């Protein structure tokens, strides 16, 4: 037994991998960046081949001894393991090493806790942390183990403390869940308002550190924090996207994805991920200079499927062409539809091509035209207004002069069966064609 230190960031990294794992070097570099993003000072890195996970430590006993020796020699106070450990494995490793052990999920949760800025983001992170902690609660009370022995009079206090802690944790989870539900209702109302206004919705998705926030700022002057680090942006940010041939759109920046993202975290960040799920188009941002971009692209697609956003249309954005030595261009499929844009968000090269592609993809089915409505067509005017299809209007003794800007799918069903309204809408749709 040992007293767990609450502080300390001098870390030894343990990198489990299987035989023949092709991306071991990439995973090692990514985990090192994760550790540094959390504020850890990386003292050493130990690779551990794991073909059949040890149920006690996950890594083998010999490798656990090697880690213990390295931690003592380097005077480390923390071991970070690049794998999701079971509570038992984490607790056993801590006892064997005599210092804190944090697995991959715990490390990512810690980074999220540091980076969350909005009230909603902080609630989501704390909720995910508490759910992660619930199964590991016992390890925080190792100083009470002696009181849980078999001696008369010493059986109760440790168990009582644990039960009290579990009850308090459960109450906190319920309270956070209720608070988060209220915040999500408010965000849902904002999202529904955008839906009613029929403004096209675009969401940026991609592997963390692909340059999504830099691209977001370049397109919208949104002022979102952007840095060359993992998970620089956590909280969803929505801004208006102007200067498109199809009219204005709404652009949302979302949290970066990463392999083996903790399930509790995916579940907690429903509001952020909902921006991707409810979008009309996803801008899937990739690092053009990354040799493994295709594999990372598949990682993002897998997460999108997990949040029911796998069927949302995508436009792939190959960012950082200034580092890849590529030229800005648009790639199209056999029908001429844009499928990939090469650009640099940092230098601005290719941003005009991206706006062009967005205008083509979002404006193909959009109605933008003038409409003259007589005063007798008040019900149709009300329906057009409720649908958010009117971008401007004037009225005189002859009726309304409207400027219509809305998807064709919104305009077509608004006649309500009235012959005059049906004729007016048919005229509008014919002019738009």
Short mmCIF file of C-alpha atoms in Angstrom, two decimals:
data_model
loop_
_atom_site.label_atom_id
_atom_site.label_comp_id
_atom_site.label_asym_id
_atom_site.label_seq_id
_atom_site.Cartn_x
_atom_site.Cartn_y
_atom_site.Cartn_z
CA UNK A 1 0.00 0.00 0.00
CA UNK A 2 1.05 3.61 -0.51
CA UNK A 3 -0.37 7.08 -0.09
CA UNK A 4 -1.34 8.39 -3.54
CA UNK A 5 0.20 11.75 -4.27
CA UNK A 6 -2.31 14.22 -5.62
CA UNK A 7 0.33 16.26 -7.42
CA UNK A 8 3.25 15.47 -9.67
CA UNK A 9 3.77 15.56 -13.42
CA UNK A 10 7.15 13.83 -13.86
CA UNK A 11 6.01 10.94 -16.02
CA UNK A 12 7.22 7.70 -17.52
CA UNK A 13 5.22 6.60 -20.55
CA UNK A 14 4.33 2.96 -21.18
CA UNK A 15 3.43 2.17 -24.79
CA UNK A 16 1.82 -1.27 -25.25
CA UNK A 17 1.72 -2.59 -28.82
CA UNK A 18 1.07 -5.83 -30.66
CA UNK A 19 3.49 -7.69 -32.94
CA UNK A 20 3.63 -6.19 -36.42
CA UNK A 21 1.64 -3.10 -35.49
CA UNK A 22 2.41 -0.75 -38.35
CA UNK A 23 1.50 2.52 -36.68
CA UNK A 24 3.41 1.97 -33.43
CA UNK A 25 5.69 4.96 -34.06
CA UNK A 26 2.73 7.19 -34.83
CA UNK A 27 0.90 6.05 -31.71
CA UNK A 28 4.03 6.67 -29.60
CA UNK A 29 4.40 10.21 -30.93
CA UNK A 30 0.71 10.95 -30.45
CA UNK A 31 0.68 9.68 -26.87
CA UNK A 32 3.79 11.72 -26.07
CA UNK A 33 1.98 14.81 -27.38
CA UNK A 34 -1.05 13.90 -25.26
CA UNK A 35 1.14 13.70 -22.17
CA UNK A 36 2.76 17.05 -22.92
CA UNK A 37 -0.66 18.59 -23.62
CA UNK A 38 -1.72 17.54 -20.14
CA UNK A 39 1.32 19.30 -18.68
CA UNK A 40 3.45 16.23 -17.97
CA UNK A 41 7.24 16.26 -18.10
CA UNK A 42 8.15 13.12 -20.04
CA UNK A 43 11.21 11.53 -18.42
CA UNK A 44 11.26 8.25 -20.30
CA UNK A 45 9.35 6.00 -22.69
CA UNK A 46 9.07 2.22 -22.34
CA UNK A 47 7.69 0.09 -25.14
CA UNK A 48 5.81 -3.08 -24.14
CA UNK A 49 4.78 -5.77 -26.62
CA UNK A 50 1.44 -7.22 -25.56
CA UNK A 51 0.06 -10.18 -27.48
CA UNK A 52 -2.08 -11.65 -24.70
CA UNK A 53 -2.96 -8.97 -22.09
CA UNK A 54 -2.05 -9.84 -18.51
CA UNK A 55 -5.29 -9.70 -16.48
CA UNK A 56 -3.33 -8.38 -13.48
CA UNK A 57 -1.27 -5.55 -15.01
CA UNK A 58 -2.26 -5.63 -18.73
CA UNK A 59 1.50 -5.60 -19.46
CA UNK A 60 3.60 -8.59 -18.39
CA UNK A 61 5.04 -8.91 -14.88
CA UNK A 62 8.61 -8.60 -16.18
CA UNK A 63 7.72 -5.39 -18.01
CA UNK A 64 5.96 -4.10 -14.86
CA UNK A 65 9.23 -4.67 -12.93
CA UNK A 66 11.13 -2.80 -15.67
CA UNK A 67 8.73 0.14 -15.40
CA UNK A 68 9.11 0.18 -11.61
CA UNK A 69 12.91 0.29 -11.87
CA UNK A 70 12.79 3.06 -14.48
CA UNK A 71 10.35 5.12 -12.40
CA UNK A 72 12.62 4.86 -9.34
CA UNK A 73 15.76 5.68 -11.31
CA UNK A 74 14.17 8.69 -12.98
CA UNK A 75 12.41 9.81 -9.79
CA UNK A 76 9.06 9.81 -11.58
CA UNK A 77 5.82 10.34 -9.69
CA UNK A 78 3.47 9.28 -12.48
CA UNK A 79 3.14 6.47 -15.05
CA UNK A 80 0.99 7.05 -18.13
CA UNK A 81 -0.19 3.96 -20.04
CA UNK A 82 -1.28 4.25 -23.67
CA UNK A 83 -4.21 1.88 -23.28
CA UNK A 84 -7.53 1.81 -21.48
CA UNK A 85 -6.95 -0.23 -18.32
CA UNK A 86 -9.56 -1.94 -16.20
CA UNK A 87 -9.94 -0.57 -12.65
CA UNK A 88 -8.29 -3.74 -11.30
CA UNK A 89 -5.31 -3.46 -13.66
CA UNK A 90 -4.83 0.20 -12.81
CA UNK A 91 -5.03 -0.47 -9.07
CA UNK A 92 -2.64 -3.43 -9.27
CA UNK A 93 -0.10 -1.42 -11.27
CA UNK A 94 -0.24 1.39 -8.72
CA UNK A 95 0.44 -1.04 -5.88
CA UNK A 96 3.30 -2.64 -7.80
CA UNK A 97 4.93 0.63 -8.89
CA UNK A 98 4.21 2.65 -5.76
CA UNK A 99 3.20 5.75 -7.77
CA UNK A 100 0.15 7.01 -9.60
CA UNK A 101 -0.95 5.27 -12.80
CA UNK A 102 -3.19 6.98 -15.35
CA UNK A 103 -4.46 5.19 -18.44
CA UNK A 104 -5.25 6.69 -21.85
CA UNK A 105 -8.87 7.49 -20.99
CA UNK A 106 -7.91 9.22 -17.76
CA UNK A 107 -5.25 11.28 -19.55
CA UNK A 108 -7.66 12.49 -22.25
CA UNK A 109 -10.24 13.36 -19.60
CA UNK A 110 -7.61 15.40 -17.76
CA UNK A 111 -6.77 17.35 -20.93
CA UNK A 112 -10.46 18.00 -21.56
CA UNK A 113 -10.84 19.24 -17.99
CA UNK A 114 -8.04 21.77 -18.58
CA UNK A 115 -9.35 22.99 -21.95
CA UNK A 116 -13.12 23.27 -21.42
CA UNK A 117 -14.13 26.94 -21.25
CA UNK A 118 -17.92 27.14 -21.59
CA UNK A 119 -20.32 26.26 -18.78
CA UNK A 120 -21.65 23.40 -20.88
CA UNK A 121 -18.19 22.06 -21.68
CA UNK A 122 -17.17 22.07 -18.02
CA UNK A 123 -20.33 20.20 -17.06
CA UNK A 124 -19.75 17.61 -19.78
CA UNK A 125 -16.14 17.02 -18.73
CA UNK A 126 -16.93 16.71 -15.04
CA UNK A 127 -19.75 14.26 -15.77
CA UNK A 128 -17.43 12.10 -17.89
CA UNK A 129 -14.75 12.22 -15.19
CA UNK A 130 -17.17 11.15 -12.46
CA UNK A 131 -18.42 8.23 -14.53
CA UNK A 132 -14.80 7.20 -15.14
CA UNK A 133 -14.00 7.59 -11.44
CA UNK A 134 -17.02 5.59 -10.25
CA UNK A 135 -15.37 2.23 -11.01
CA UNK A 136 -12.03 3.36 -9.55
CA UNK A 137 -13.25 4.88 -6.32
CA UNK A 138 -11.68 2.28 -4.04
CA UNK A 139 -8.09 3.18 -4.96
CA UNK A 140 -8.43 6.64 -3.47
CA UNK A 141 -8.98 5.14 -0.02
CA UNK A 142 -6.02 2.80 0.34
CA UNK A 143 -5.16 4.54 3.61
CA UNK A 144 -8.30 2.90 5.08
CA UNK A 145 -7.35 -0.64 4.07
CA UNK A 146 -6.09 -1.41 7.60
CA UNK A 147 -9.51 -0.49 8.95
CA UNK A 148 -11.15 -2.98 6.64
CA UNK A 149 -9.34 -5.93 8.19
CA UNK A 150 -10.94 -8.69 10.21
CA UNK A 151 -10.18 -7.32 13.68
CA UNK A 152 -13.21 -6.63 15.86
CA UNK A 153 -14.06 -2.98 15.85
CA UNK A 154 -12.12 -2.27 12.69
CA UNK A 155 -14.46 -3.69 10.04
CA UNK A 156 -16.80 -0.79 9.43
CA UNK A 157 -15.22 2.62 8.92
CA UNK A 158 -13.46 1.93 5.62
CA UNK A 159 -16.52 0.43 4.00
CA UNK A 160 -18.70 3.19 5.42
CA UNK A 161 -16.42 5.84 3.93
CA UNK A 162 -16.50 4.11 0.54
CA UNK A 163 -20.27 3.84 0.57
CA UNK A 164 -20.58 7.48 1.57
CA UNK A 165 -18.26 8.51 -1.23
CA UNK A 166 -20.20 6.44 -3.77
CA UNK A 167 -23.47 8.02 -2.62
CA UNK A 168 -22.05 11.54 -2.89
CA UNK A 169 -20.61 10.77 -6.31
CA UNK A 170 -23.97 9.42 -7.48
CA UNK A 171 -25.77 12.54 -6.24
CA UNK A 172 -23.25 14.75 -8.02
CA UNK A 173 -23.75 12.81 -11.26
CA UNK A 174 -27.54 13.27 -11.02
CA UNK A 175 -27.17 16.99 -10.37
CA UNK A 176 -24.73 17.46 -13.28
CA UNK A 177 -27.01 15.46 -15.58
CA UNK A 178 -29.97 17.72 -14.76
CA UNK A 179 -27.90 20.88 -15.28
CA UNK A 180 -26.56 19.57 -18.56
CA UNK A 181 -30.05 18.68 -19.76
CA UNK A 182 -31.16 22.30 -19.19
CA UNK A 183 -28.16 23.66 -21.09
CA UNK A 184 -28.72 21.19 -23.92
CA UNK A 185 -32.38 22.23 -24.14
CA UNK A 186 -31.26 25.82 -24.63
CA UNK A 187 -28.71 24.81 -27.28
CA UNK A 188 -31.35 22.64 -28.93
CA UNK A 189 -33.67 25.64 -29.14
CA UNK A 190 -30.92 27.65 -30.81
CA UNK A 191 -30.32 24.80 -33.24
CA UNK A 192 -34.04 24.50 -34.03
CA UNK A 193 -34.13 28.24 -34.63
CA UNK A 194 -31.40 27.83 -37.24
CA UNK A 195 -33.39 24.98 -38.78
CA UNK A 196 -36.51 27.16 -38.97
CA UNK A 197 -34.48 29.87 -40.66
CA UNK A 198 -33.47 27.23 -43.26
CA UNK A 199 -29.89 28.47 -43.25
CA UNK A 200 -27.59 25.67 -44.48
CA UNK A 201 -25.55 24.15 -41.67
CA UNK A 202 -21.91 23.15 -42.14
CA UNK A 203 -19.76 21.48 -39.47
CA UNK A 204 -16.00 21.09 -39.33
CA UNK A 205 -14.84 17.62 -38.30
CA UNK A 206 -11.48 15.90 -38.37
CA UNK A 207 -8.68 14.34 -36.40
CA UNK A 208 -7.36 16.54 -33.62
CA UNK A 209 -4.68 19.03 -34.69
CA UNK A 210 -5.70 18.87 -38.36
CA UNK A 211 -6.25 22.64 -38.41
CA UNK A 212 -10.04 22.88 -38.03
CA UNK A 213 -10.02 25.93 -35.75
CA UNK A 214 -7.49 27.74 -37.96
CA UNK A 215 -9.76 27.08 -40.95
CA UNK A 216 -12.80 28.20 -38.94
CA UNK A 217 -11.11 31.52 -38.12
CA UNK A 218 -9.97 32.00 -41.73
CA UNK A 219 -13.51 31.52 -43.04
CA UNK A 220 -15.44 33.46 -40.37
CA UNK A 221 -13.01 35.67 -38.41
CA UNK A 222 -14.42 33.80 -35.45
CA UNK A 223 -11.52 34.34 -33.05
CA UNK A 224 -11.50 30.69 -31.91
CA UNK A 225 -8.36 29.62 -30.04
CA UNK A 226 -6.06 27.68 -32.36
CA UNK A 227 -2.69 26.14 -31.51
CA UNK A 228 -0.39 23.33 -32.63
CA UNK A 229 -1.53 20.99 -29.88
CA UNK A 230 -4.02 18.19 -29.36
CA UNK A 231 -7.55 19.22 -28.35
CA UNK A 232 -6.86 22.97 -28.56
CA UNK A 233 -10.62 23.52 -29.01
CA UNK A 234 -13.33 21.68 -27.08
CA UNK A 235 -16.41 23.88 -26.90
CA UNK A 236 -18.66 24.11 -29.98
CA UNK A 237 -18.54 27.51 -31.69
CA UNK A 238 -21.03 28.61 -34.35
CA UNK A 239 -20.57 31.58 -36.69
CA UNK A 240 -22.24 32.92 -39.82
CA UNK A 241 -20.45 32.10 -43.07
CA UNK A 242 -20.76 34.88 -45.63
CA UNK A 243 -19.77 35.49 -49.27
CA UNK A 244 -21.07 32.17 -50.64
CA UNK A 245 -22.81 32.01 -54.00
CA UNK A 246 -25.71 30.16 -52.34
CA UNK A 247 -26.21 32.83 -49.68
CA UNK A 248 -25.21 32.76 -46.02
CA UNK A 249 -24.62 29.54 -44.11
CA UNK A 250 -23.84 28.57 -40.53
CA UNK A 251 -20.41 27.05 -39.75
CA UNK A 252 -19.74 25.09 -36.55
CA UNK A 253 -16.33 24.14 -35.17
CA UNK A 254 -16.35 20.86 -33.22
CA UNK A 255 -13.99 18.93 -30.95
CA UNK A 256 -11.19 17.05 -32.68
CA UNK A 257 -11.47 13.27 -32.85
CA UNK A 258 -8.80 10.81 -31.84
CA UNK A 259 -8.45 7.04 -31.79
CA UNK A 260 -9.88 5.26 -28.75
CA UNK A 261 -11.76 8.34 -27.57
CA UNK A 262 -13.26 7.37 -24.17
CA UNK A 263 -16.88 6.28 -24.54
CA UNK A 264 -17.95 8.31 -21.51
CA UNK A 265 -16.53 11.37 -23.22
CA UNK A 266 -18.31 10.66 -26.51
CA UNK A 267 -21.56 10.25 -24.58
CA UNK A 268 -20.99 13.42 -22.56
CA UNK A 269 -20.18 15.67 -25.49
CA UNK A 270 -23.57 15.19 -27.12
CA UNK A 271 -24.08 18.92 -27.68
CA UNK A 272 -20.76 19.39 -29.46
CA UNK A 273 -21.20 16.30 -31.60
CA UNK A 274 -24.84 17.18 -32.36
CA UNK A 275 -23.52 20.03 -34.50
CA UNK A 276 -21.99 17.39 -36.77
CA UNK A 277 -25.01 15.08 -36.64
CA UNK A 278 -27.49 17.85 -37.58
CA UNK A 279 -25.35 19.44 -40.30
CA UNK A 280 -26.31 19.55 -43.98
CA UNK A 281 -22.63 19.15 -44.92
CA UNK A 282 -19.47 18.09 -43.10
CA UNK A 283 -16.11 19.62 -43.92
CA UNK A 284 -13.79 16.72 -43.12
CA UNK A 285 -10.42 18.41 -42.50
CA UNK A 286 -7.24 16.36 -42.95
CA UNK A 287 -3.57 17.23 -42.64
CA UNK A 288 -2.25 16.99 -46.21
CA UNK A 289 1.31 16.74 -44.89
CA UNK A 290 0.52 13.68 -42.75
CA UNK A 291 1.54 10.42 -44.42
CA UNK A 292 -1.12 8.55 -42.43
CA UNK A 293 -3.98 10.88 -43.32
CA UNK A 294 -6.03 8.12 -44.95
CA UNK A 295 -5.94 5.99 -41.80
CA UNK A 296 -6.83 8.99 -39.64
CA UNK A 297 -9.67 9.76 -42.04
CA UNK A 298 -11.08 6.29 -41.32
CA UNK A 299 -10.76 6.91 -37.56
CA UNK A 300 -12.91 10.05 -37.90
CA UNK A 301 -15.46 8.24 -40.08
CA UNK A 302 -15.76 5.54 -37.41
CA UNK A 303 -16.51 8.12 -34.70
CA UNK A 304 -19.04 9.82 -37.00
CA UNK A 305 -20.82 6.49 -37.39
CA UNK A 306 -20.89 6.10 -33.59
CA UNK A 307 -22.73 9.43 -33.22
CA UNK A 308 -25.14 8.70 -36.11
CA UNK A 309 -23.49 11.22 -38.45
CA UNK A 310 -22.08 8.68 -40.87
CA UNK A 311 -24.68 9.44 -43.56
CA UNK A 312 -24.17 13.23 -43.58
CA UNK A 313 -22.62 14.37 -46.92
CA UNK A 314 -18.93 15.25 -46.71
CA UNK A 315 -16.51 17.54 -48.51
CA UNK A 316 -12.92 16.57 -47.74
CA UNK A 317 -10.57 19.46 -47.05
CA UNK A 318 -6.86 18.75 -47.44
CA UNK A 319 -5.31 21.40 -45.19
CA UNK A 320 -1.66 22.45 -44.69
CA UNK A 321 -0.68 22.21 -48.35
CA UNK A 322 2.06 24.74 -47.55
CA UNK A 323 3.74 21.96 -45.54
CA UNK A 324 2.94 19.24 -48.08
CA UNK A 325 4.26 21.13 -51.10
CA UNK A 326 0.92 20.83 -52.94
CA UNK A 327 -1.04 23.36 -54.98
CA UNK A 328 -4.57 24.63 -54.18
CA UNK A 329 -7.20 22.88 -56.30
CA UNK A 330 -10.67 21.34 -56.34
CA UNK A 331 -11.11 17.63 -57.10
CA UNK A 332 -14.45 16.57 -58.60
CA UNK A 333 -16.25 13.27 -59.11
CA UNK A 334 -17.57 11.96 -62.44
CA UNK A 335 -20.63 14.23 -62.26
CA UNK A 336 -18.57 17.36 -61.65
CA UNK A 337 -19.49 17.65 -57.97
CA UNK A 338 -16.69 18.87 -55.67
CA UNK A 339 -15.39 16.07 -53.42
CA UNK A 340 -12.01 17.41 -52.19
CA UNK A 341 -10.41 20.86 -51.82
CA UNK A 342 -6.69 21.38 -51.29
CA UNK A 343 -5.82 24.52 -49.31
CA UNK A 344 -3.83 26.12 -46.50
CA UNK A 345 -5.87 27.74 -43.74
CA UNK A 346 -2.70 29.32 -42.34
CA UNK A 347 -1.67 31.12 -45.54
CA UNK A 348 -5.12 31.51 -47.09
CA UNK A 349 -4.21 29.67 -50.29
CA UNK A 350 -7.26 27.87 -51.69
CA UNK A 351 -9.85 29.45 -49.37
CA UNK A 352 -11.62 30.94 -52.39
CA UNK A 353 -11.84 27.47 -53.92
CA UNK A 354 -13.42 26.16 -50.73
CA UNK A 355 -16.04 28.93 -50.80
CA UNK A 356 -16.72 28.09 -54.43
CA UNK A 357 -17.20 24.40 -53.62
CA UNK A 358 -19.47 25.21 -50.67
CA UNK A 359 -21.59 27.47 -52.87
CA UNK A 360 -22.00 24.67 -55.41
CA UNK A 361 -22.85 21.98 -52.86
CA UNK A 362 -25.23 24.08 -50.76
CA UNK A 363 -26.88 26.14 -53.48
CA UNK A 364 -27.95 23.56 -56.02
CA UNK A 365 -31.44 23.14 -54.57
CA UNK A 366 -31.87 26.62 -53.12
CA UNK A 367 -34.57 29.05 -54.28
CA UNK A 368 -33.47 32.69 -54.42
CA UNK A 369 -36.01 34.89 -56.20
CA UNK A 370 -38.55 37.70 -55.86
CA UNK A 371 -42.23 36.93 -55.19
CA UNK A 372 -45.25 39.26 -55.43
CA UNK A 373 -48.06 38.23 -53.05
CA UNK A 374 -51.52 39.84 -53.06
CA UNK A 375 -53.02 40.86 -49.72
CA UNK A 376 -55.46 37.97 -50.05
CA UNK A 377 -52.56 35.51 -49.74
CA UNK A 378 -51.96 36.32 -46.09
CA UNK A 379 -51.90 32.67 -45.04
CA UNK A 380 -49.15 31.85 -47.54
CA UNK A 381 -47.20 34.89 -46.36
CA UNK A 382 -47.46 33.63 -42.78
CA UNK A 383 -46.28 30.15 -43.75
CA UNK A 384 -43.32 31.51 -45.71
CA UNK A 385 -42.35 33.68 -42.75
CA UNK A 386 -42.70 30.82 -40.25
CA UNK A 387 -40.47 28.67 -42.46
CA UNK A 388 -37.79 31.38 -42.50
CA UNK A 389 -37.99 31.62 -46.29
CA UNK A 390 -38.30 35.43 -46.47
CA UNK A 391 -35.00 37.31 -46.52
CA UNK A 392 -36.57 40.72 -47.17
CA UNK A 393 -39.97 42.29 -47.77
CA UNK A 394 -41.92 45.49 -48.38
CA UNK A 395 -45.72 46.01 -48.38
CA UNK A 396 -48.08 48.47 -50.10
CA UNK A 397 -51.72 48.61 -51.16
CA UNK A 398 -51.08 45.91 -53.79
CA UNK A 399 -49.59 43.36 -51.39
CA UNK A 400 -46.18 42.07 -50.34
CA UNK A 401 -42.99 42.25 -52.39
CA UNK A 402 -40.88 39.42 -50.99
CA UNK A 403 -37.32 38.26 -51.44
CA UNK A 404 -37.27 34.48 -51.07
CA UNK A 405 -34.15 32.60 -50.00
CA UNK A 406 -34.74 28.99 -48.90
CA UNK A 407 -34.19 25.36 -49.96
CA UNK A 408 -36.62 24.08 -52.60
CA UNK A 409 -37.67 21.30 -50.22
CA UNK A 410 -38.97 23.95 -47.79
CA UNK A 411 -40.84 26.01 -50.40
CA UNK A 412 -42.61 23.23 -52.30
CA UNK A 413 -45.02 21.95 -49.60
CA UNK A 414 -46.20 25.38 -48.36
CA UNK A 415 -49.25 25.90 -50.59
CA UNK A 416 -51.69 24.23 -48.20
CA UNK A 417 -53.84 23.04 -51.12
CA UNK A 418 -55.18 26.47 -52.07
CA UNK A 419 -55.19 26.85 -55.91
CA UNK A 420 -53.98 30.48 -55.86
CA UNK A 421 -51.16 29.68 -53.44
CA UNK A 422 -50.19 26.62 -55.46
CA UNK A 423 -50.02 28.70 -58.65
CA UNK A 424 -47.86 31.36 -56.97
CA UNK A 425 -45.45 28.82 -55.59
CA UNK A 426 -45.20 27.01 -58.93
CA UNK A 427 -44.33 30.31 -60.57
CA UNK A 428 -41.69 30.96 -57.92
CA UNK A 429 -40.10 27.53 -58.33
CA UNK A 430 -40.18 27.79 -62.13
CA UNK A 431 -38.42 31.19 -62.05
CA UNK A 432 -35.80 29.76 -59.64
CA UNK A 433 -35.02 26.99 -62.10
#
